[in-house]
mmCIF file of C-alpha atoms and ligand atoms in Angstrom:
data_model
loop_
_atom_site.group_PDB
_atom_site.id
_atom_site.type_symbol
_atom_site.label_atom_id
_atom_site.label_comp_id
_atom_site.label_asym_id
_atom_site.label_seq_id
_atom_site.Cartn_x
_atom_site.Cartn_y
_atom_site.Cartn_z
ATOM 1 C CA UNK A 1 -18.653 -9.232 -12.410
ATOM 2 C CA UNK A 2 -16.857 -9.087 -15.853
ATOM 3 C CA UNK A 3 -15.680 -6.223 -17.479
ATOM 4 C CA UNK A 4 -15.632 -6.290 -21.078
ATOM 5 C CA UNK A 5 -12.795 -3.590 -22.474
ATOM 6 C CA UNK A 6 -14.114 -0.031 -22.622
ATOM 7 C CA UNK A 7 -14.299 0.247 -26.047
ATOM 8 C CA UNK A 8 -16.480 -2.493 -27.028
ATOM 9 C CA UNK A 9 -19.489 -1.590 -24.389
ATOM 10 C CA UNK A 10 -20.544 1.220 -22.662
ATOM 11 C CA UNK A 11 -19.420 1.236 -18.700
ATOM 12 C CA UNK A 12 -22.945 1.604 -17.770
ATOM 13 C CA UNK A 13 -24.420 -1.035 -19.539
ATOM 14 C CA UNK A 14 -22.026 -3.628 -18.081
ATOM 15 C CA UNK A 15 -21.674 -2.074 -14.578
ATOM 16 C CA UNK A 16 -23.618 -3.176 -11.838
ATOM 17 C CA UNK A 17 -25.742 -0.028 -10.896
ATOM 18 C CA UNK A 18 -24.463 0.728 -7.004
ATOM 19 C CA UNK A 19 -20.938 0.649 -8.699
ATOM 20 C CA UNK A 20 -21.764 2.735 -11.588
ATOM 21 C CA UNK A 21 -23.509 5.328 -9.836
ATOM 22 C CA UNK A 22 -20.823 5.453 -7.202
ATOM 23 C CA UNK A 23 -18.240 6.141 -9.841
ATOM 24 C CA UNK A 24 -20.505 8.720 -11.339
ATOM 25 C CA UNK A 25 -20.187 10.654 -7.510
ATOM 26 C CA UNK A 26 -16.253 9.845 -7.154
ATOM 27 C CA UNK A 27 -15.800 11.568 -10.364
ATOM 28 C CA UNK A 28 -18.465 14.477 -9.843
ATOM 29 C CA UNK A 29 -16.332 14.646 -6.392
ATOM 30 C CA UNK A 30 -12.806 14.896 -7.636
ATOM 31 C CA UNK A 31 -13.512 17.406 -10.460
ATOM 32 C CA UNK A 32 -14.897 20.035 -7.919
ATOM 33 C CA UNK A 33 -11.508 19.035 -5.864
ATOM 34 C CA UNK A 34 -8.868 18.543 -8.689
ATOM 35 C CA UNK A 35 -7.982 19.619 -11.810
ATOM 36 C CA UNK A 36 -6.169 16.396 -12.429
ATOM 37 C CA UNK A 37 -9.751 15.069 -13.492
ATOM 38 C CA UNK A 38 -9.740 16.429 -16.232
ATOM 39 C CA UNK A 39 -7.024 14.973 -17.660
ATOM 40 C CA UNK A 40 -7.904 12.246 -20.436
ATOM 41 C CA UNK A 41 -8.631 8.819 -19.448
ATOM 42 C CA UNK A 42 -5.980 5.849 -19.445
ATOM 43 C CA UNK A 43 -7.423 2.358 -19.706
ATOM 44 C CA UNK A 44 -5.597 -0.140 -17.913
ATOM 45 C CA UNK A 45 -4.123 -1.834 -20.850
ATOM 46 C CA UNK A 46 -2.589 1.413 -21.718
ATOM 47 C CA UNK A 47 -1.326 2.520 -18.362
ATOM 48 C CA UNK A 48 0.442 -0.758 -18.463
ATOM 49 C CA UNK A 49 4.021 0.460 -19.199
ATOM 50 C CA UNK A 50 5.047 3.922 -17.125
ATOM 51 C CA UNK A 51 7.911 4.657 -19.918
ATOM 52 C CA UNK A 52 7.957 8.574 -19.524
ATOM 53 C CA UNK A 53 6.325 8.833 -15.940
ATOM 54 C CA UNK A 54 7.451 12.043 -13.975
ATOM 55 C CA UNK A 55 10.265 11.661 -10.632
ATOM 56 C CA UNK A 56 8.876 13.375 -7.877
ATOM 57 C CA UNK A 57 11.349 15.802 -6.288
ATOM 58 C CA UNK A 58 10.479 13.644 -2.718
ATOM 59 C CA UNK A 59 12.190 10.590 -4.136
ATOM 60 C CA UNK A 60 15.931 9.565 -2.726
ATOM 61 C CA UNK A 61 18.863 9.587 -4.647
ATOM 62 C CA UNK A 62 20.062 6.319 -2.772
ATOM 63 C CA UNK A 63 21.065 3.671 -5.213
ATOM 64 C CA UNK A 64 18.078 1.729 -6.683
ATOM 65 C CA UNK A 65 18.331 -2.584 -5.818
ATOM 66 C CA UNK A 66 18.052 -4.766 -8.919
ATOM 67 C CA UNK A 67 14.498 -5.358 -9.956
ATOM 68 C CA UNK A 68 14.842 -9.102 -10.058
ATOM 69 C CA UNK A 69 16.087 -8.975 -6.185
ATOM 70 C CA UNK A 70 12.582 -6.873 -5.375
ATOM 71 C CA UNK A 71 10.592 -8.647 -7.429
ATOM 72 C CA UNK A 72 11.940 -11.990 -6.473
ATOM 73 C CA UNK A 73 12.225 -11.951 -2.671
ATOM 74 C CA UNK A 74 8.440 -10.815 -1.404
ATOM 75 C CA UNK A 75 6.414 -11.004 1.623
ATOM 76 C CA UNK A 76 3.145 -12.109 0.800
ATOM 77 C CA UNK A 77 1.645 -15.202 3.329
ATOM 78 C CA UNK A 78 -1.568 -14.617 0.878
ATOM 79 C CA UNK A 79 0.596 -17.119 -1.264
ATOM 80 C CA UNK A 80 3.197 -18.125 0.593
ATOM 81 C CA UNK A 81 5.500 -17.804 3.759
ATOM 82 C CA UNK A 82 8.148 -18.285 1.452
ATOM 83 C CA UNK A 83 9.355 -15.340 0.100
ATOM 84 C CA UNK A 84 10.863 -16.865 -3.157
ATOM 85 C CA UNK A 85 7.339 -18.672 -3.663
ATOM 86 C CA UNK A 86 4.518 -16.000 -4.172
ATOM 87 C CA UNK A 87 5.760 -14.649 -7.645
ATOM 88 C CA UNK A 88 5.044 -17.869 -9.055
ATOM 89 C CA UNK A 89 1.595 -18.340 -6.861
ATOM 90 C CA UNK A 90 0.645 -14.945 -7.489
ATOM 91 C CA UNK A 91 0.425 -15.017 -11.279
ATOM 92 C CA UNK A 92 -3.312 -16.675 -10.545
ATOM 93 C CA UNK A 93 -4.467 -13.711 -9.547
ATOM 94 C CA UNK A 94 -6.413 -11.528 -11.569
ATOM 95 C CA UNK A 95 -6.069 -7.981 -11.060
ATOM 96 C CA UNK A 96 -8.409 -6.386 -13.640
ATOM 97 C CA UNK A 97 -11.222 -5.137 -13.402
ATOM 98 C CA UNK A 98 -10.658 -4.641 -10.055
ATOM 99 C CA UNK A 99 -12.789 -2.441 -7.561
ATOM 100 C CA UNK A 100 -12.186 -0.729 -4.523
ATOM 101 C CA UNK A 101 -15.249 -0.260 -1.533
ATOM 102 C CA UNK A 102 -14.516 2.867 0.349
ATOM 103 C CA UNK A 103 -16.866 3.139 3.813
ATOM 104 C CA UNK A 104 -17.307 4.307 7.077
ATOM 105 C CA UNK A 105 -16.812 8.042 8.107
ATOM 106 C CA UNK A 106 -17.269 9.409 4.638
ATOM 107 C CA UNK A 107 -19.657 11.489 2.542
ATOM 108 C CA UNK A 108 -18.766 9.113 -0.469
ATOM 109 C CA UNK A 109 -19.051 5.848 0.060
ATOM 110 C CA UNK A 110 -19.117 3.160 -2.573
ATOM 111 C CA UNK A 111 -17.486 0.478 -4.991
ATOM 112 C CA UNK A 112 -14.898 2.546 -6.791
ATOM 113 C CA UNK A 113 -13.222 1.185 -10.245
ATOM 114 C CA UNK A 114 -9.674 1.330 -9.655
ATOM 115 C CA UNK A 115 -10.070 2.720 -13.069
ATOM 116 C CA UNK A 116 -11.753 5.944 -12.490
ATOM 117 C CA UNK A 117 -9.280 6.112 -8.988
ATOM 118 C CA UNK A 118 -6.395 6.413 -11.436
ATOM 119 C CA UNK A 119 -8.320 8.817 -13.771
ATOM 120 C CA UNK A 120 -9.061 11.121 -10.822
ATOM 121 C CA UNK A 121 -5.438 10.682 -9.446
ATOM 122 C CA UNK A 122 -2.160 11.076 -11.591
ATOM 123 C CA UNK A 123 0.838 9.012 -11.001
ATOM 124 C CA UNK A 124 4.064 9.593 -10.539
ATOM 125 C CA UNK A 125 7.268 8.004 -9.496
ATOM 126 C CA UNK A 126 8.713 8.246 -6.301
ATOM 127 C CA UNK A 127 11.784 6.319 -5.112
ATOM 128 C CA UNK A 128 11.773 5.608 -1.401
ATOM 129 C CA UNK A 129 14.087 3.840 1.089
ATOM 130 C CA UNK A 130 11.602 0.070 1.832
ATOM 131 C CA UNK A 131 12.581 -1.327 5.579
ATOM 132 C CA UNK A 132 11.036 -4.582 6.730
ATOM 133 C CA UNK A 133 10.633 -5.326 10.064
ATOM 134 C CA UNK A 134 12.542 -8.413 9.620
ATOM 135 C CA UNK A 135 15.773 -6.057 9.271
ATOM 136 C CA UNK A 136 16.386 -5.573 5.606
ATOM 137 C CA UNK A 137 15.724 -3.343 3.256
ATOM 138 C CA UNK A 138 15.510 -1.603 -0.745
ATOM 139 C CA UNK A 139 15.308 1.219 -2.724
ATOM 140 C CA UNK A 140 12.482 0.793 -5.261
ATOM 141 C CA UNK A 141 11.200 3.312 -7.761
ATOM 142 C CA UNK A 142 7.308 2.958 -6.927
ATOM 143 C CA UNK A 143 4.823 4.571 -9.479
ATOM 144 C CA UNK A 144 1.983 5.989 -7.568
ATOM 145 C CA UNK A 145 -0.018 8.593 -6.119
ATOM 146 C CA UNK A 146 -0.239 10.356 -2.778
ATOM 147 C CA UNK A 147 -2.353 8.921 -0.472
ATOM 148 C CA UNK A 148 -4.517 11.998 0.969
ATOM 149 C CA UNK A 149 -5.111 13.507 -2.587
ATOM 150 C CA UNK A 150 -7.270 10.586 -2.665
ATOM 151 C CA UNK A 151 -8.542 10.298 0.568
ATOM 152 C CA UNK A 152 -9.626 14.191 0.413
ATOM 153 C CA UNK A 153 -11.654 13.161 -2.656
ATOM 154 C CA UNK A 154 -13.984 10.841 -0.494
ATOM 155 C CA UNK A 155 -14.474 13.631 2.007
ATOM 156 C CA UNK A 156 -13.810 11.952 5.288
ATOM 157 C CA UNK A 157 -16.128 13.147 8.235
ATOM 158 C CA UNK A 158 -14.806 15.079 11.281
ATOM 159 C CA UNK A 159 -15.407 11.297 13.041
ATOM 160 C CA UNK A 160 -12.626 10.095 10.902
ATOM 161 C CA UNK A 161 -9.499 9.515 12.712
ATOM 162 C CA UNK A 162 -8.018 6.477 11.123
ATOM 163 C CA UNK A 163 -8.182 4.857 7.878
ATOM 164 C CA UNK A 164 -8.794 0.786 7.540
ATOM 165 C CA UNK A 165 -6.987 -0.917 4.459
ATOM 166 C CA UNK A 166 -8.362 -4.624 3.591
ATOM 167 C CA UNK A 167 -6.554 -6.733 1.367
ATOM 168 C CA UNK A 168 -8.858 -9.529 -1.130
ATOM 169 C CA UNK A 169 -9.479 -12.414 0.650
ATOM 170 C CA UNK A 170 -10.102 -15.345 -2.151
ATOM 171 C CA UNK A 171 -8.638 -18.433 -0.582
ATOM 172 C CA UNK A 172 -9.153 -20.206 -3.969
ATOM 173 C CA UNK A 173 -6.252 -18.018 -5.595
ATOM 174 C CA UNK A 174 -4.625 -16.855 -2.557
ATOM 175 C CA UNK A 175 -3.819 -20.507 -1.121
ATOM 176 C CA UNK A 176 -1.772 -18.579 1.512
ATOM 177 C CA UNK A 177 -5.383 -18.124 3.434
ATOM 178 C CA UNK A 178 -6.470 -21.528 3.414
ATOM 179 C CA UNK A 179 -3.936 -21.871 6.192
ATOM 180 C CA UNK A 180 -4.279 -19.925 9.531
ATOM 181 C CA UNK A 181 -0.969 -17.983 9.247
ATOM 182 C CA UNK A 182 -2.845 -14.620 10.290
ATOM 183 C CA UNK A 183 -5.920 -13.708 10.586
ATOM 184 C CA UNK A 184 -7.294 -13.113 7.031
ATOM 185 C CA UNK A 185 -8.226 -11.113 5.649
ATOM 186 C CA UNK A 186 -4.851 -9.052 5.539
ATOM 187 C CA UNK A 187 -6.036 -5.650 7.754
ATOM 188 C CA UNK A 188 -3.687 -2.473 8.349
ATOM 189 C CA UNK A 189 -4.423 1.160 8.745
ATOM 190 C CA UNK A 190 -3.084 4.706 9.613
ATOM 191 C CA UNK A 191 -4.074 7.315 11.762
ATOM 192 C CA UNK A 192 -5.527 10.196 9.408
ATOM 193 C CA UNK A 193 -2.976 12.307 10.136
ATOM 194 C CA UNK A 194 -0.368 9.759 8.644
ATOM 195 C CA UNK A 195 -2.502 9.229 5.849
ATOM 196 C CA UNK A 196 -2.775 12.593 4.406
ATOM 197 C CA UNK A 197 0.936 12.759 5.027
ATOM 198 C CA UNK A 198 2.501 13.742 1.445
ATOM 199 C CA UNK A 199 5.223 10.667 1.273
ATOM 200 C CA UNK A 200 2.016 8.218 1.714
ATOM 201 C CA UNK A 201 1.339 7.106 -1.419
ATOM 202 C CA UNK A 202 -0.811 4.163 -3.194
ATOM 203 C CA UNK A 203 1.150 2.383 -5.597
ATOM 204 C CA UNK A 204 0.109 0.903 -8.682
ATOM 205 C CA UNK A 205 3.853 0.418 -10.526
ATOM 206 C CA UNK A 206 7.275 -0.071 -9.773
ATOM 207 C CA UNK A 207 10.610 0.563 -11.695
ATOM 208 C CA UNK A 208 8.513 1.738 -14.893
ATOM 209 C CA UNK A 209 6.102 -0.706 -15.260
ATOM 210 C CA UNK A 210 2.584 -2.430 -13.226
ATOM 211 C CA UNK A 211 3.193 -3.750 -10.071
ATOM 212 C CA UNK A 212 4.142 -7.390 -10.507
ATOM 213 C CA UNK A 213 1.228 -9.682 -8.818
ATOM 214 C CA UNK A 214 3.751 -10.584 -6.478
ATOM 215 C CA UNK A 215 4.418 -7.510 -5.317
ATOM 216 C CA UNK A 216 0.724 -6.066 -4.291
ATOM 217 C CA UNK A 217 -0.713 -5.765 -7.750
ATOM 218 C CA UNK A 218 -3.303 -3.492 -9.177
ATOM 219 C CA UNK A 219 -2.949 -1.718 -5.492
ATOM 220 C CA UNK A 220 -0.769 -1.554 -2.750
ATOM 221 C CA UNK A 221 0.046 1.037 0.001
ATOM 222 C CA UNK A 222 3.855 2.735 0.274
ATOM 223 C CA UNK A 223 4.562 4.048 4.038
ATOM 224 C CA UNK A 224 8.186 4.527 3.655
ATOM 225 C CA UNK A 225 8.663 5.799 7.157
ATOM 226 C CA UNK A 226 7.392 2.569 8.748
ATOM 227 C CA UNK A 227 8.242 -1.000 8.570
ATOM 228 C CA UNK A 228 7.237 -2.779 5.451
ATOM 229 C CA UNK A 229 4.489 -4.565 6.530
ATOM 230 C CA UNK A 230 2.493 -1.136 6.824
ATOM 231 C CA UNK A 231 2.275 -1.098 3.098
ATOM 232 C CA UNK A 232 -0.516 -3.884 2.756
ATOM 233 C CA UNK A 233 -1.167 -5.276 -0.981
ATOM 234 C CA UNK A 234 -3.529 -5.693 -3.149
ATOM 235 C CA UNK A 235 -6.098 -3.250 -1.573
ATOM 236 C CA UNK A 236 -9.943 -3.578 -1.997
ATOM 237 C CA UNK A 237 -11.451 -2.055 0.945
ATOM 238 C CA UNK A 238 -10.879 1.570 2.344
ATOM 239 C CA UNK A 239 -12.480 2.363 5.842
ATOM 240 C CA UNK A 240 -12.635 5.852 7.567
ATOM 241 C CA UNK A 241 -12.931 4.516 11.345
ATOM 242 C CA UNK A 242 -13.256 6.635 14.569
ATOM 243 C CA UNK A 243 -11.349 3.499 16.576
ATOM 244 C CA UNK A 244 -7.869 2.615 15.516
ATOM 245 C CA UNK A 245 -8.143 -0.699 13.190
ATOM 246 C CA UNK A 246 -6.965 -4.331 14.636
ATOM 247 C CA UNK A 247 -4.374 -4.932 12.085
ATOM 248 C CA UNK A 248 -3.458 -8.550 11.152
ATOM 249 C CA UNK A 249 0.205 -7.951 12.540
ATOM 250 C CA UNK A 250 -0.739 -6.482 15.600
ATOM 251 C CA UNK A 251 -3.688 -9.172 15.926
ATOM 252 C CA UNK A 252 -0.811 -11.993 15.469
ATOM 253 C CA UNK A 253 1.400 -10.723 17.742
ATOM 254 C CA UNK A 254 0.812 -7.220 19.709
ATOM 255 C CA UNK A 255 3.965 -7.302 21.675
ATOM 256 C CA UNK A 256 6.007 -7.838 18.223
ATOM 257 C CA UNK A 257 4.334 -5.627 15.890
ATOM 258 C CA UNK A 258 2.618 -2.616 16.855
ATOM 259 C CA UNK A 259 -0.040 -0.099 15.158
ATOM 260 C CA UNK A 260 2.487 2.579 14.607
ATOM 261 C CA UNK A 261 5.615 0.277 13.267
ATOM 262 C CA UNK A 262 7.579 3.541 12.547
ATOM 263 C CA UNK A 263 11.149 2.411 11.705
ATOM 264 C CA UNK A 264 13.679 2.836 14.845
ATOM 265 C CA UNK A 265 17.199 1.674 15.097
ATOM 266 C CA UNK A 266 16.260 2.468 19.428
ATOM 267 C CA UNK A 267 13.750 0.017 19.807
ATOM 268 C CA UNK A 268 14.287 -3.508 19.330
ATOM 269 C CA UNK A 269 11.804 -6.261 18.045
ATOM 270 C CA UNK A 270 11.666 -8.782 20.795
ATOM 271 C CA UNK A 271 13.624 -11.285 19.282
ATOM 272 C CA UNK A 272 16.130 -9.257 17.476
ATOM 273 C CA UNK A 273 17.605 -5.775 17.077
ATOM 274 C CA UNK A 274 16.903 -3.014 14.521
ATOM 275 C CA UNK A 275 20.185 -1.440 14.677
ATOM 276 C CA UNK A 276 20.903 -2.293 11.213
ATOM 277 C CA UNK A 277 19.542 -3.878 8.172
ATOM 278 C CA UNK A 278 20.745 -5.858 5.010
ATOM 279 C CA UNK A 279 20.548 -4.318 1.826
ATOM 280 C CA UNK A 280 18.716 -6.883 -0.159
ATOM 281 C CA UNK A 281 20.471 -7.664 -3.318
ATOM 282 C CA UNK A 282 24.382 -7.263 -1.388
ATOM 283 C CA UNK A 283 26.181 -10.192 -0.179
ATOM 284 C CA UNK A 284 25.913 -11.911 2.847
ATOM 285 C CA UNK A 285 29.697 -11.288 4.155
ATOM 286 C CA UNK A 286 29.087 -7.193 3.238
ATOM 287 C CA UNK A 287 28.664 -5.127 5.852
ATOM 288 C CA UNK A 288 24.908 -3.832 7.149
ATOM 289 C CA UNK A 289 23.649 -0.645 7.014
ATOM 290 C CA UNK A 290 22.802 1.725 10.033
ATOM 291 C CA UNK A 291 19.176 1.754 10.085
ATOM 292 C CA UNK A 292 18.023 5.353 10.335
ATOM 293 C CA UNK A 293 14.951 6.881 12.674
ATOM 294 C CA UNK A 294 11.756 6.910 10.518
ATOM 295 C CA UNK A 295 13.659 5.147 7.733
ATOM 296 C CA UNK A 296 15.852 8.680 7.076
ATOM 297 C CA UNK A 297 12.055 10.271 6.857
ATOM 298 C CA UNK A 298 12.614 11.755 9.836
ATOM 299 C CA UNK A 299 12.657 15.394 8.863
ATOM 300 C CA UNK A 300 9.337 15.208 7.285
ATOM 301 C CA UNK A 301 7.727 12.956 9.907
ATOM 302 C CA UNK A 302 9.011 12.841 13.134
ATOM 303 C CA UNK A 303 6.732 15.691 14.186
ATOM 304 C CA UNK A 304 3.504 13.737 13.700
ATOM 305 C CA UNK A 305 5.000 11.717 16.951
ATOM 306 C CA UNK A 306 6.246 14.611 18.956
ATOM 307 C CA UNK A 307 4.052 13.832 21.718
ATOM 308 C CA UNK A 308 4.501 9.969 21.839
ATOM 309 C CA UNK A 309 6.884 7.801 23.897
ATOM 310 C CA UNK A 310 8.003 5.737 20.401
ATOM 311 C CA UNK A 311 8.953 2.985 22.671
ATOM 312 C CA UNK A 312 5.547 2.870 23.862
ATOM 313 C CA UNK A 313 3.912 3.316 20.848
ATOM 314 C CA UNK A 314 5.965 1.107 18.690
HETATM 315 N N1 MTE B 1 0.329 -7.243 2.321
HETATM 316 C C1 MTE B 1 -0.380 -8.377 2.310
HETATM 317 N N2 MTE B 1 -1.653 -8.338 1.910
HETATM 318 N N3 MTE B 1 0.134 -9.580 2.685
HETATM 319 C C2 MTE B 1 1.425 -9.679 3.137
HETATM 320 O O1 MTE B 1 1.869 -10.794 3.497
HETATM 321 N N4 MTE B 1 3.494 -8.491 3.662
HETATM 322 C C3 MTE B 1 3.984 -7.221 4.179
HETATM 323 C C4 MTE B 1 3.703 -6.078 3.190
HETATM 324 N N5 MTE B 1 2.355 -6.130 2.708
HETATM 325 C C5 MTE B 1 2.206 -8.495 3.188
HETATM 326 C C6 MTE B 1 1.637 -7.280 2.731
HETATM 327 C C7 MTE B 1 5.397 -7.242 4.496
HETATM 328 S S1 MTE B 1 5.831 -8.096 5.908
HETATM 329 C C8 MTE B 1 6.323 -6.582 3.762
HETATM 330 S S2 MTE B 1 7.935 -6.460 4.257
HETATM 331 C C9 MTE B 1 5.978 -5.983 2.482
HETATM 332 O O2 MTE B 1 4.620 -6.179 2.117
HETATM 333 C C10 MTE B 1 6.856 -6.571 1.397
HETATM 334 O O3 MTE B 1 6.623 -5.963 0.173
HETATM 335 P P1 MTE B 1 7.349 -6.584 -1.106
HETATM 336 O O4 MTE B 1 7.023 -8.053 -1.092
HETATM 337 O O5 MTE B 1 6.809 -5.862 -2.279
HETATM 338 O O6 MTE B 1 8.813 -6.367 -0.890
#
């Protein structure tokens, strides 16, 4: 489906109809809910550069890593197991128009514009502490919005008690999936309770400006409390489940990378320790840091696990 720029054409006449009238409900929806729908619209082309965007008071004052080191050492087996490899792979992708199908346990299911999501949904910037699994880790200045604001909006049923994230699967641009690296397409997912948690965000920018392709562009999750691999990219599906999701990590290796993935310095991957991590960007020879409990989240999150063994639920 192409999308010819707003001000040329009418939305309607260009939109196929189960997407247009579900946009019509999302945004019926989130007025009732929010006042932030009635802010003015920002096309994507505009929304492009997040010059003046405001710091939420939840972001860290931990020193920021160099944009080229984020934006040059990714995670991304879409494109490539090579982390140096998918900015250059990535730039294939095309990331507007882009839609997003929410389903499942929810009174307002549909194909959502990403859009109208961002219309309905104000950004801001947030700078959060970013720990992969494979033991380092960033500070990045994400541009996004909080998870659950936007969940709330769909109005999950009382059978919701997780929340599915699907990443595209287009093996023509994303020659990553041509190979059987994981199980495509890309799958992860939160229990609702970590969803509406107020740190969750989606993220759309980082350090001022659109997410590089690279990086998870138009969409991507943030779950700064759990290993990076949490925060899936490029996002088109949302599902409200009653089961917790099989996640493409988990699928790949259960004993290595469980649902939960919460950051812990106590509990050691198999086949190496997460005592401490590298701070991407320092040099080889400095020392590591001391990785932190939920990522230094702790005080905000730890009681969503106060009755789990985090060993056993890793
Ligand atoms: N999402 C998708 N769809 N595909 C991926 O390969 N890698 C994950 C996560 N999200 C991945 C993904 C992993 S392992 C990490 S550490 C982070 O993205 C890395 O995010 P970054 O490349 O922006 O640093």
């Amino acid at each position: 489906m192409l999308i010819k720029s707003k001000t040329e054409i009418a939305s309607h006449e260009i939109t196929d109809q189960a997407v247009f009238e579900s946009r019509r409900q999302f945004i019926k929806a989130a007025s009732v809910l929010s006042a932030s729908a009635l802010l003015p619209e920002v096309s994507r082309a505009e929304a492009g550069k997040y010059a003046n965007i405001t710091r939420s008071t939840l972001s860290t004052t931990a020193a920021i890593t160099d944009r080229a080191d984020a934006i040059s050492y990714t995670n991304y087996y879409e494109f490539s197991t090579n982390k140096q490899d998918s900015s250059l792979l990535a730039r294939g992708l095309t990331t507007s128009p882009w839609t997003v199908e929410v389903s499942g346990e929810t009174e307002n299911p549909g194909k959502y514009h990403l859009e109208d999501i961002l219309q309905a949904n104000p950004v801001e910037e947030r700078i959060y502490r970013f720990r992969c699994v494979e033991a380092w880790s960033m500070v990045v200045p994400w541009v996004g919005f909080p998870l659950g604001e936007m969940l709330k909006k769909f109005k999950p049923t009382s059978k919701a008690k997780f929340v599915q994230f699907t990443t595209l699967y287009n093996p023509d641009i994303m020659v990553g999936q041509r190979a059987h690296v994981l199980e495509w397409p890309y799958v992860e997912g939160l229990r609702m309770d970590e969803a509406m948690h107020p740190l969750a965000i989606l993220a759309t920018g980082m350090y001022g400006d659109t997410l590089p392709n690279q990086n998870g562009a138009p969409l991507r999750l943030i779950v700064p409390w759990k290993y990076g691999f949490k925060s899936i990219k490029a996002i088109v599906k949302i599902e409200f489940t009653e089961t917790m999701p099989a996640t493409a990590w988990n699928k790949s290796g259960p004993g290595e990378y469980g649902f939960y993935a919460n950051v812990n310095p106590e509990v050691p991957h198999p086949r190496w320790s997460q005592s401490r991590e590298r701070v991407l960007g320092s040099s080889i020879f400095a020392p590591k840091r001391e990785t932190e409990k939920f990522n230094g989240y702790g005080e905000q999150v730890a009681s969503l696990y106060s009755d789990m063994d985090l060993a056993k639920f890793f």
